[in-house]
Short mmCIF file of C-alpha atoms in Angstrom, two decimals:
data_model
loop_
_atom_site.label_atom_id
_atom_site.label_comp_id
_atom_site.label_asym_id
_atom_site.label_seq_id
_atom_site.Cartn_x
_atom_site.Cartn_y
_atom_site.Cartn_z
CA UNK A 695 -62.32 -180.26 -154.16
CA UNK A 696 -63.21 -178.84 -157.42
CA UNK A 697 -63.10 -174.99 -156.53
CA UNK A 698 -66.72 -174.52 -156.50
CA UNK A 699 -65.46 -172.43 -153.43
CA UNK A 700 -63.89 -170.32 -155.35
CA UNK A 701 -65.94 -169.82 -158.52
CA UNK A 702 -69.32 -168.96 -155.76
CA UNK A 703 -66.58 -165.91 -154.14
CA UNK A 704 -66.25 -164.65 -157.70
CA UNK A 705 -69.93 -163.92 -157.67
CA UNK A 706 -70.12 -166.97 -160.39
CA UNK A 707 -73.14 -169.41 -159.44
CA UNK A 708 -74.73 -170.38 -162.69
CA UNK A 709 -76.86 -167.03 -163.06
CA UNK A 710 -78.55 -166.96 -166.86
CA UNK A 711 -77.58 -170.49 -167.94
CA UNK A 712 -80.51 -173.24 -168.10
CA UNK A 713 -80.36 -176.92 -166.69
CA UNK A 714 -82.47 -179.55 -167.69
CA UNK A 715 -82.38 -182.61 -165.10
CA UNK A 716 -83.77 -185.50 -166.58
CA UNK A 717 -84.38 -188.15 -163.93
CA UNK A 718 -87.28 -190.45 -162.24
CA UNK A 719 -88.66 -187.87 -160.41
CA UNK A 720 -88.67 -184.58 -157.59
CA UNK A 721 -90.79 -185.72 -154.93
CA UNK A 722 -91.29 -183.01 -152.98
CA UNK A 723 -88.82 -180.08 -154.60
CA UNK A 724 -92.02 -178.37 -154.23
CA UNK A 725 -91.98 -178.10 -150.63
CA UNK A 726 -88.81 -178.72 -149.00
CA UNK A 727 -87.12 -175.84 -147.21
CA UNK A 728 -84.09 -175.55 -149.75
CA UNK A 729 -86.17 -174.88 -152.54
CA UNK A 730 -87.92 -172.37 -150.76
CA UNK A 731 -86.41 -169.82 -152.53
CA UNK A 732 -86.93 -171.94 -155.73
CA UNK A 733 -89.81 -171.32 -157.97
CA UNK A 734 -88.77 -168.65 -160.27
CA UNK A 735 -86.18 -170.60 -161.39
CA UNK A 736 -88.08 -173.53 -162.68
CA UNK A 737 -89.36 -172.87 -165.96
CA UNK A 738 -91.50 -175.44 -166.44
CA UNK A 739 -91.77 -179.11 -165.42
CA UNK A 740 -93.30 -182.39 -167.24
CA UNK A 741 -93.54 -186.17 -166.76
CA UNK A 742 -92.77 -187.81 -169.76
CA UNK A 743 -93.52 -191.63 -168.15
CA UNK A 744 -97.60 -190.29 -166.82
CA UNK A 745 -97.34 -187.60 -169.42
CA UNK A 746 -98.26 -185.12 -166.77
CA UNK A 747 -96.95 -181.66 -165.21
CA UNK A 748 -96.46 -182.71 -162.32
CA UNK A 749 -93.39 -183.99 -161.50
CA UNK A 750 -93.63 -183.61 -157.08
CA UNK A 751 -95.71 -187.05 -156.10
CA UNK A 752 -93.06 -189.35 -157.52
CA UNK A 753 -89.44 -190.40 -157.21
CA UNK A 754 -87.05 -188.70 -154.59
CA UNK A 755 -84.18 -189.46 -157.02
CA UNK A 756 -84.51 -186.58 -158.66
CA UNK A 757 -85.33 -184.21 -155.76
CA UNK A 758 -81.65 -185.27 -154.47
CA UNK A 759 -79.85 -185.44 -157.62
CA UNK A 760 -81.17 -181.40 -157.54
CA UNK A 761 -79.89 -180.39 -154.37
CA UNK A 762 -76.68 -181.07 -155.24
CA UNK A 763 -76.88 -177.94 -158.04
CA UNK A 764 -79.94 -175.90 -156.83
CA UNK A 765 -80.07 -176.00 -152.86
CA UNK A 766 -79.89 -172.84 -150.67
CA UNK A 767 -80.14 -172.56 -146.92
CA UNK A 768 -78.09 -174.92 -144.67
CA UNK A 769 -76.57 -176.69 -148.09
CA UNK A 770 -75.51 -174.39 -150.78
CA UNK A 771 -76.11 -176.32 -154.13
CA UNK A 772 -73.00 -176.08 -157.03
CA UNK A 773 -75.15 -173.72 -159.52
CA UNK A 774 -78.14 -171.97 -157.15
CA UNK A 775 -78.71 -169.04 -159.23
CA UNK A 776 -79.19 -171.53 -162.12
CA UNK A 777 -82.87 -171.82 -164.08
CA UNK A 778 -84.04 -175.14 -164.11
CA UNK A 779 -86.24 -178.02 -166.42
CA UNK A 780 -87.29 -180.68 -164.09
CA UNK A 781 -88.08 -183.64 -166.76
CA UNK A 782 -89.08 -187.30 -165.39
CA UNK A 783 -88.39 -190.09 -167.91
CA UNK A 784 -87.64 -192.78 -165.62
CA UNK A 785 -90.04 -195.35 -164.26
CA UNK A 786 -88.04 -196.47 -160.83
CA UNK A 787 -90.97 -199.23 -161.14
CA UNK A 788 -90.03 -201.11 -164.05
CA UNK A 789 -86.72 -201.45 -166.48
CA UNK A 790 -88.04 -201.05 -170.50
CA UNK A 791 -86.44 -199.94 -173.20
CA UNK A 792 -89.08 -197.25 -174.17
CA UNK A 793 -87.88 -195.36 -171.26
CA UNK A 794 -84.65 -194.64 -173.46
CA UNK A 795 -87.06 -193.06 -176.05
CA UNK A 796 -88.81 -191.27 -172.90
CA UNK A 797 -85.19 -189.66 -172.05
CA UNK A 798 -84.95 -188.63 -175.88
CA UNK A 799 -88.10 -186.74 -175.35
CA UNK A 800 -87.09 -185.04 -172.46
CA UNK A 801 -84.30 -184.13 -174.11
CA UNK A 802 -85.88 -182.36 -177.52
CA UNK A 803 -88.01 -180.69 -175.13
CA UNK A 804 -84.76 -179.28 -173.32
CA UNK A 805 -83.63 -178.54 -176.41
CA UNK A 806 -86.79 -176.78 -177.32
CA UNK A 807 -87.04 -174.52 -174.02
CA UNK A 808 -83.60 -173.20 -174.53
CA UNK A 809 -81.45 -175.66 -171.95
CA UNK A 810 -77.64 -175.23 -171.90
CA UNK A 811 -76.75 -178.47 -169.92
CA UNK A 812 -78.86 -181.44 -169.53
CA UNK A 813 -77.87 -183.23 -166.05
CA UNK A 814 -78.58 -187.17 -166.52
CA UNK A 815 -78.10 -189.44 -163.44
CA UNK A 816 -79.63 -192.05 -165.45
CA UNK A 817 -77.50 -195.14 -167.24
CA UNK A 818 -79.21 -198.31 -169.24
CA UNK A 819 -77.97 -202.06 -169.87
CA UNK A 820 -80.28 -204.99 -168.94
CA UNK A 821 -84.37 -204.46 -168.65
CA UNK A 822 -86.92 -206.70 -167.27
CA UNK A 823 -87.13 -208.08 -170.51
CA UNK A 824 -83.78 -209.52 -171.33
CA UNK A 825 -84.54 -209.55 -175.09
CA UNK A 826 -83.80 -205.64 -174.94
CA UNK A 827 -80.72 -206.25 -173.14
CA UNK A 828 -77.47 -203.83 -174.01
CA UNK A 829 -73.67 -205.76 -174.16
CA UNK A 830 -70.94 -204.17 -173.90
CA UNK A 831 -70.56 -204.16 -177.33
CA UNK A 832 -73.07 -201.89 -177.67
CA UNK A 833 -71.63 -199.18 -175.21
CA UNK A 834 -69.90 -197.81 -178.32
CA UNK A 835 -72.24 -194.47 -178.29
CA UNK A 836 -73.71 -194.86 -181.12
CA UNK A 837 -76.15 -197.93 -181.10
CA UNK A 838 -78.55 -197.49 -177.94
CA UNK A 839 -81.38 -195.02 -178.38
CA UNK A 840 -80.73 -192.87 -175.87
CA UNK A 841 -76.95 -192.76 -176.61
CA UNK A 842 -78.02 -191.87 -179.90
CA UNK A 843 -80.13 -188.96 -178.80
CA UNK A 844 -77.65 -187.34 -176.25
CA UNK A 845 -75.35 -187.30 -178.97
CA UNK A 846 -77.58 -185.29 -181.21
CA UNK A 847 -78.57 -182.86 -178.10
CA UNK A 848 -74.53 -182.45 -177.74
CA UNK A 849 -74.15 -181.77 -181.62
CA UNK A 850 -76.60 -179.01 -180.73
CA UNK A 851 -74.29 -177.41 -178.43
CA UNK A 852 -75.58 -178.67 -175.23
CA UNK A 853 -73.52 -180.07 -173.04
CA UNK A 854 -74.90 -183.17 -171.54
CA UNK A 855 -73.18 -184.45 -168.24
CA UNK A 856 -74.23 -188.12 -167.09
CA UNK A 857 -72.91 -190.42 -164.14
CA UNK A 858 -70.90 -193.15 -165.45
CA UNK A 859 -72.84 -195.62 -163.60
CA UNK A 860 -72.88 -197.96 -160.27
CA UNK A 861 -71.25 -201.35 -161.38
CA UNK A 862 -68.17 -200.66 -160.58
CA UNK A 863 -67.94 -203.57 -158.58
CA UNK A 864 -70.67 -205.75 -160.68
CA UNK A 865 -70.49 -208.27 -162.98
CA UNK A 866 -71.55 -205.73 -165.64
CA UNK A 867 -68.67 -203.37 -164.42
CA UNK A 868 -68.57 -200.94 -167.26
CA UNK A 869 -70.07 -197.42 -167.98
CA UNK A 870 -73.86 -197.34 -169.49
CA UNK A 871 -76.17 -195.93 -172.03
CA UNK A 872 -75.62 -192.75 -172.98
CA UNK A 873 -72.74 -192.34 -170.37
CA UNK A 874 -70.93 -194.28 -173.48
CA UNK A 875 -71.15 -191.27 -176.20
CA UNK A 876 -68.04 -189.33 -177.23
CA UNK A 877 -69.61 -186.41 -176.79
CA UNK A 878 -71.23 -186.66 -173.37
CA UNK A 879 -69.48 -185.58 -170.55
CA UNK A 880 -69.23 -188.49 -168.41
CA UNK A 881 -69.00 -188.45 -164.99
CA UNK A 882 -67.43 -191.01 -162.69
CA UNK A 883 -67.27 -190.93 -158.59
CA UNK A 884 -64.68 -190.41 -155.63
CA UNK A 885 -64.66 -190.09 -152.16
CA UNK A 886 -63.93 -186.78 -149.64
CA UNK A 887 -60.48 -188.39 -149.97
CA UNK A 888 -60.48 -187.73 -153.64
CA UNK A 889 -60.11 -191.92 -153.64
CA UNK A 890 -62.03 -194.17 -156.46
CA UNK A 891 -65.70 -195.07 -155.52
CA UNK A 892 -65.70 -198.66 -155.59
CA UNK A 893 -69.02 -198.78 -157.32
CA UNK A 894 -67.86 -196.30 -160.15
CA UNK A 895 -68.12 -197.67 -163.04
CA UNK A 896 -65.06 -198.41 -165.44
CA UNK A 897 -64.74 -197.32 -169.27
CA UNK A 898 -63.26 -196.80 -171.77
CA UNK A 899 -66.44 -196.98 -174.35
CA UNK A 900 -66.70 -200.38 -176.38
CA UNK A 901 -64.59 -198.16 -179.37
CA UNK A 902 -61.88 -197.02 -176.67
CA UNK A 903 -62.79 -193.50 -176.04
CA UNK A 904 -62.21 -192.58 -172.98
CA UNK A 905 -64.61 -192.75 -169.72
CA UNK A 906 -65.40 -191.69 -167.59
CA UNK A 907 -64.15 -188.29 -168.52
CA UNK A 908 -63.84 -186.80 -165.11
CA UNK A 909 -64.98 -187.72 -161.21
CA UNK A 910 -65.91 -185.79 -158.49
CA UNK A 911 -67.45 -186.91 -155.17
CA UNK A 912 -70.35 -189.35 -155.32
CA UNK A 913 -69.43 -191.11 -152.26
CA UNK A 914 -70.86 -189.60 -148.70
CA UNK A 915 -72.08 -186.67 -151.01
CA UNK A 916 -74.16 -183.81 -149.09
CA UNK A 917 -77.86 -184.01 -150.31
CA UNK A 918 -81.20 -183.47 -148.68
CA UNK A 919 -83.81 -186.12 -148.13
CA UNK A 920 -87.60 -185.70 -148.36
CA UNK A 921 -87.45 -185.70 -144.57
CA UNK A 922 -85.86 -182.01 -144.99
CA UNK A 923 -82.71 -183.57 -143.67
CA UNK A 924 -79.07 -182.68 -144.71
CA UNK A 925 -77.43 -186.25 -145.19
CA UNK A 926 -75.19 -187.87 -147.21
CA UNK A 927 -75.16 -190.38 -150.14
CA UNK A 928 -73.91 -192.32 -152.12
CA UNK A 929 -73.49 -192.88 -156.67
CA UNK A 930 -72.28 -191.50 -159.65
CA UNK A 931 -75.86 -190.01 -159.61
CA UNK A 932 -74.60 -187.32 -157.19
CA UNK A 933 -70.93 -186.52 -158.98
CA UNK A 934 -72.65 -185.88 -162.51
CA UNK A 935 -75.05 -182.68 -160.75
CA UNK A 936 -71.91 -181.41 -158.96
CA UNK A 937 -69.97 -180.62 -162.04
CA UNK A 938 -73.25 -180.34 -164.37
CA UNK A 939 -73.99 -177.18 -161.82
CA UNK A 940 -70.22 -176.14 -162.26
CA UNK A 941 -70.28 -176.48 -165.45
CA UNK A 942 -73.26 -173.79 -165.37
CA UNK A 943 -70.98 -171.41 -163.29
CA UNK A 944 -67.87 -171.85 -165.50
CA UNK A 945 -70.03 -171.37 -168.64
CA UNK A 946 -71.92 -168.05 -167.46
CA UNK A 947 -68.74 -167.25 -166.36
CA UNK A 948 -68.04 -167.00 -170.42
CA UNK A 949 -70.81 -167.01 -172.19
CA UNK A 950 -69.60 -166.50 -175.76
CA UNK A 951 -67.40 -169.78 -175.48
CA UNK A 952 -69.07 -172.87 -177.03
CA UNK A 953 -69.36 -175.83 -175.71
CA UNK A 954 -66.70 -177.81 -176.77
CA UNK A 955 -64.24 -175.00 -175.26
CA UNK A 956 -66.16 -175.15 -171.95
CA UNK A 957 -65.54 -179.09 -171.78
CA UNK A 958 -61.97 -178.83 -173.32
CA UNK A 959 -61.17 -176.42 -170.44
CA UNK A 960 -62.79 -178.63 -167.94
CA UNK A 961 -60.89 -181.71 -168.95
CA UNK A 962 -57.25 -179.44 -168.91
CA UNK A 963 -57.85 -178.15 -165.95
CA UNK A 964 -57.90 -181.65 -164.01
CA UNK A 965 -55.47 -183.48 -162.20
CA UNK A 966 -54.63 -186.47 -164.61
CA UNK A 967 -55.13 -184.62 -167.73
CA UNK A 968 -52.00 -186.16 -168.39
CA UNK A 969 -52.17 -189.55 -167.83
CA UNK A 970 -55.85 -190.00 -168.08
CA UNK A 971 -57.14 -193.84 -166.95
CA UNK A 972 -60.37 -196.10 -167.24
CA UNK A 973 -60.99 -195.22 -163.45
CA UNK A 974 -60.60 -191.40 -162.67
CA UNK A 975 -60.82 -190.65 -166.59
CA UNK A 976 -58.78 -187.13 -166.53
CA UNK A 977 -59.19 -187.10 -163.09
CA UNK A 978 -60.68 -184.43 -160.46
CA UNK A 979 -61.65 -180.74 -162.66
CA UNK A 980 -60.58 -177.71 -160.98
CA UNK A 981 -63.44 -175.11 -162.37
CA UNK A 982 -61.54 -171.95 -161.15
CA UNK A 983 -58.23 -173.24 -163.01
CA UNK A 984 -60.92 -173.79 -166.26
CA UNK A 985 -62.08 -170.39 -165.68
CA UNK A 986 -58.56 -169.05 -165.49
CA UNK A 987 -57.82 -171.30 -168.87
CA UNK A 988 -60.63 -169.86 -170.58
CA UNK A 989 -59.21 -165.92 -169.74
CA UNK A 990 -56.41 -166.19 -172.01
CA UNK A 991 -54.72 -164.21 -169.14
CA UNK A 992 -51.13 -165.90 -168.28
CA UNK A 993 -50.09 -164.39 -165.07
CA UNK A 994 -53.35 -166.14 -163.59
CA UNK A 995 -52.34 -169.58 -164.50
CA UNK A 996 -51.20 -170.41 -160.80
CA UNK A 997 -49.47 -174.09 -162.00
CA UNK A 998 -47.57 -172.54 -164.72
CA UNK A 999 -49.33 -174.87 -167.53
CA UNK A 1000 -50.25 -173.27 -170.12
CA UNK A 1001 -52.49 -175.58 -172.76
CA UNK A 1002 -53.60 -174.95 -175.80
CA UNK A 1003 -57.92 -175.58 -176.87
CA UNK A 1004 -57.41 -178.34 -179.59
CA UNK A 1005 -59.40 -180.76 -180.84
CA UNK A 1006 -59.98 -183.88 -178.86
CA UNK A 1007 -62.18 -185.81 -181.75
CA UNK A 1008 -60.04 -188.25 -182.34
CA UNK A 1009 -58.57 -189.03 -178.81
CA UNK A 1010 -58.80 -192.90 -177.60
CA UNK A 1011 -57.15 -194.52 -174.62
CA UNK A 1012 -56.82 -198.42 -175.27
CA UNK A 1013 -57.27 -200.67 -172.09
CA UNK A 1014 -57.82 -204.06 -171.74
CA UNK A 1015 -61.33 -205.49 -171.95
#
């Protein structure tokens, strides 16, 4: 759907690029049968919620959200030559604001240990205690903590990819916190049938910028469980891993690009770059069409568009609210 296919032929699978997955936990990455092959390529690990090392005995969020990018075996993963930060800053146990300030951790210390792309299936609004509750007013990028923070990891040139959310059909409906930053790469969720996820969440941001910024399958996505079964699943959770290991095959691919070219590329080469909506934002990315973008080289543009990089800052999409 999104030409990992392709990019994986061309010997491109995220080799020398870093991913830091920040995320409630990878129960059992330490001994499930498609990470066999695994433990050279995490760096290090830490668990920012029982400030600890290990990161194995908790959540299996995590674990699944990472064999989207880093599985080998029976599932090949989108990025499985990638290194890898395994942060936890989510406590699946409780809902608290400090666990925004927890992500914002997790990411200076991805920031610290060299990370390229921080993968974030994570997205705030309400907590347990509704005093620290998030409107949508506030899903302008710029007022939440942790929207705050993922902006300043992407001023630092990483590229930080987060799921759009789950409320699609909810009440609450809208993206989250930090999935509401400009910057972020925001990541919403289809089906096989390259159909809207009913539970994706909607943007724009509260400001109009558009989001979700792209989609890719979130719905009957291949994962493993800790059971060492190959399943599927469902959430945005899944579709922002896809292209966040993608994005590590596209951006090894061309390493001396920064990344605002990387994204720019991303965005042009999917299928409603042109008419962009609060759904599919531009739509499905095709990475090999990015990496042919990103060569300069004409005669391998298959579509005949040819686009030129320039700069999206002050791009907004108005919708109804």
């Amino acid at each position: 759907m999104i030409g990992g296919d392709k990019m994986h032929l061309k010997g491109f699978k995220g080799k020398g690029m870093i991913i830091a997955v920040i995320d409630a936990g990878f129960y059992k990455v330490d001994e499930l049968d498609v990470f066999n092959d695994f433990d050279d390529q995490i760096l290090s690990t830490y668990d920012f919620v029982d400030r600890s090392p290990n990161v194995y005995d908790d959540h299996i969020h995590g674990m699944m959200v990472l064999s989207t990018m880093g599985a080998k075996g029976e599932m090949m993963g989108t990025a499985p030559d990638a290194q890898y930060l395994l942060l936890r800053s989510e406590d699946v146990f409780s809902e608290n604001l400090i666990e925004e300030f927890l992500w914002v951790c997790a990411a200076e210390y991805a920031d610290s240990a060299g990370a390229d792309i921080i993968n974030s299936s994570l997205g705030y609004t309400t907590f347990d205690d509704t005093t620290q509750n998030h409107t949508y007013l506030d899903m302008n990028g710029k007022t939440t903590p942790i929207s705050i923070g993922a902006g300043i990891a992407c001023k630092k040139g990483i590229i930080v990819v987060n799921s759009a959310g789950n409320s699609g059909n909810s009440n609450w409906q809208y993206i989250g916190a930090p999935a509401d930053n400009y910057d972020v790469l925001t990541v919403g969720a289809v089906d096989e049938n390259a159909e809207i996820a009913a539970f994706s969440s909607y943007g724009p941001n509260s400001e109009g910028s558009l989001k979700p910024n792209i989609v890719a399958q979130g719905k009957n996505t291949v994962i493993v469980n800790s059971d060492n079964q190959i399943i599927t699943g469902n959430g945005t959770s899944f579709a922002a891993p896809i292209n966040a290991g993608m994005i590590a095959c596209l951006w090894g691919a061309n390493i001396a690009e920064s990344a605002f070219n990387i994204k720019d590329a991303i965005y042009k080469s999917a299928d409603r770059y042109l008419n962009p909506d609060m759904q599919y934002g531009y739509g499905i990315p095709d990475y090999y069409e990015a990496l042919k973008l990103l060569s300069g080289d004409l005669d391998l543009l298959e579509n005949g568009d040819v686009f030129s990089f320039t700069s999206n800052s002050e791009k907004k999409v108005a919708f109804e609210i």
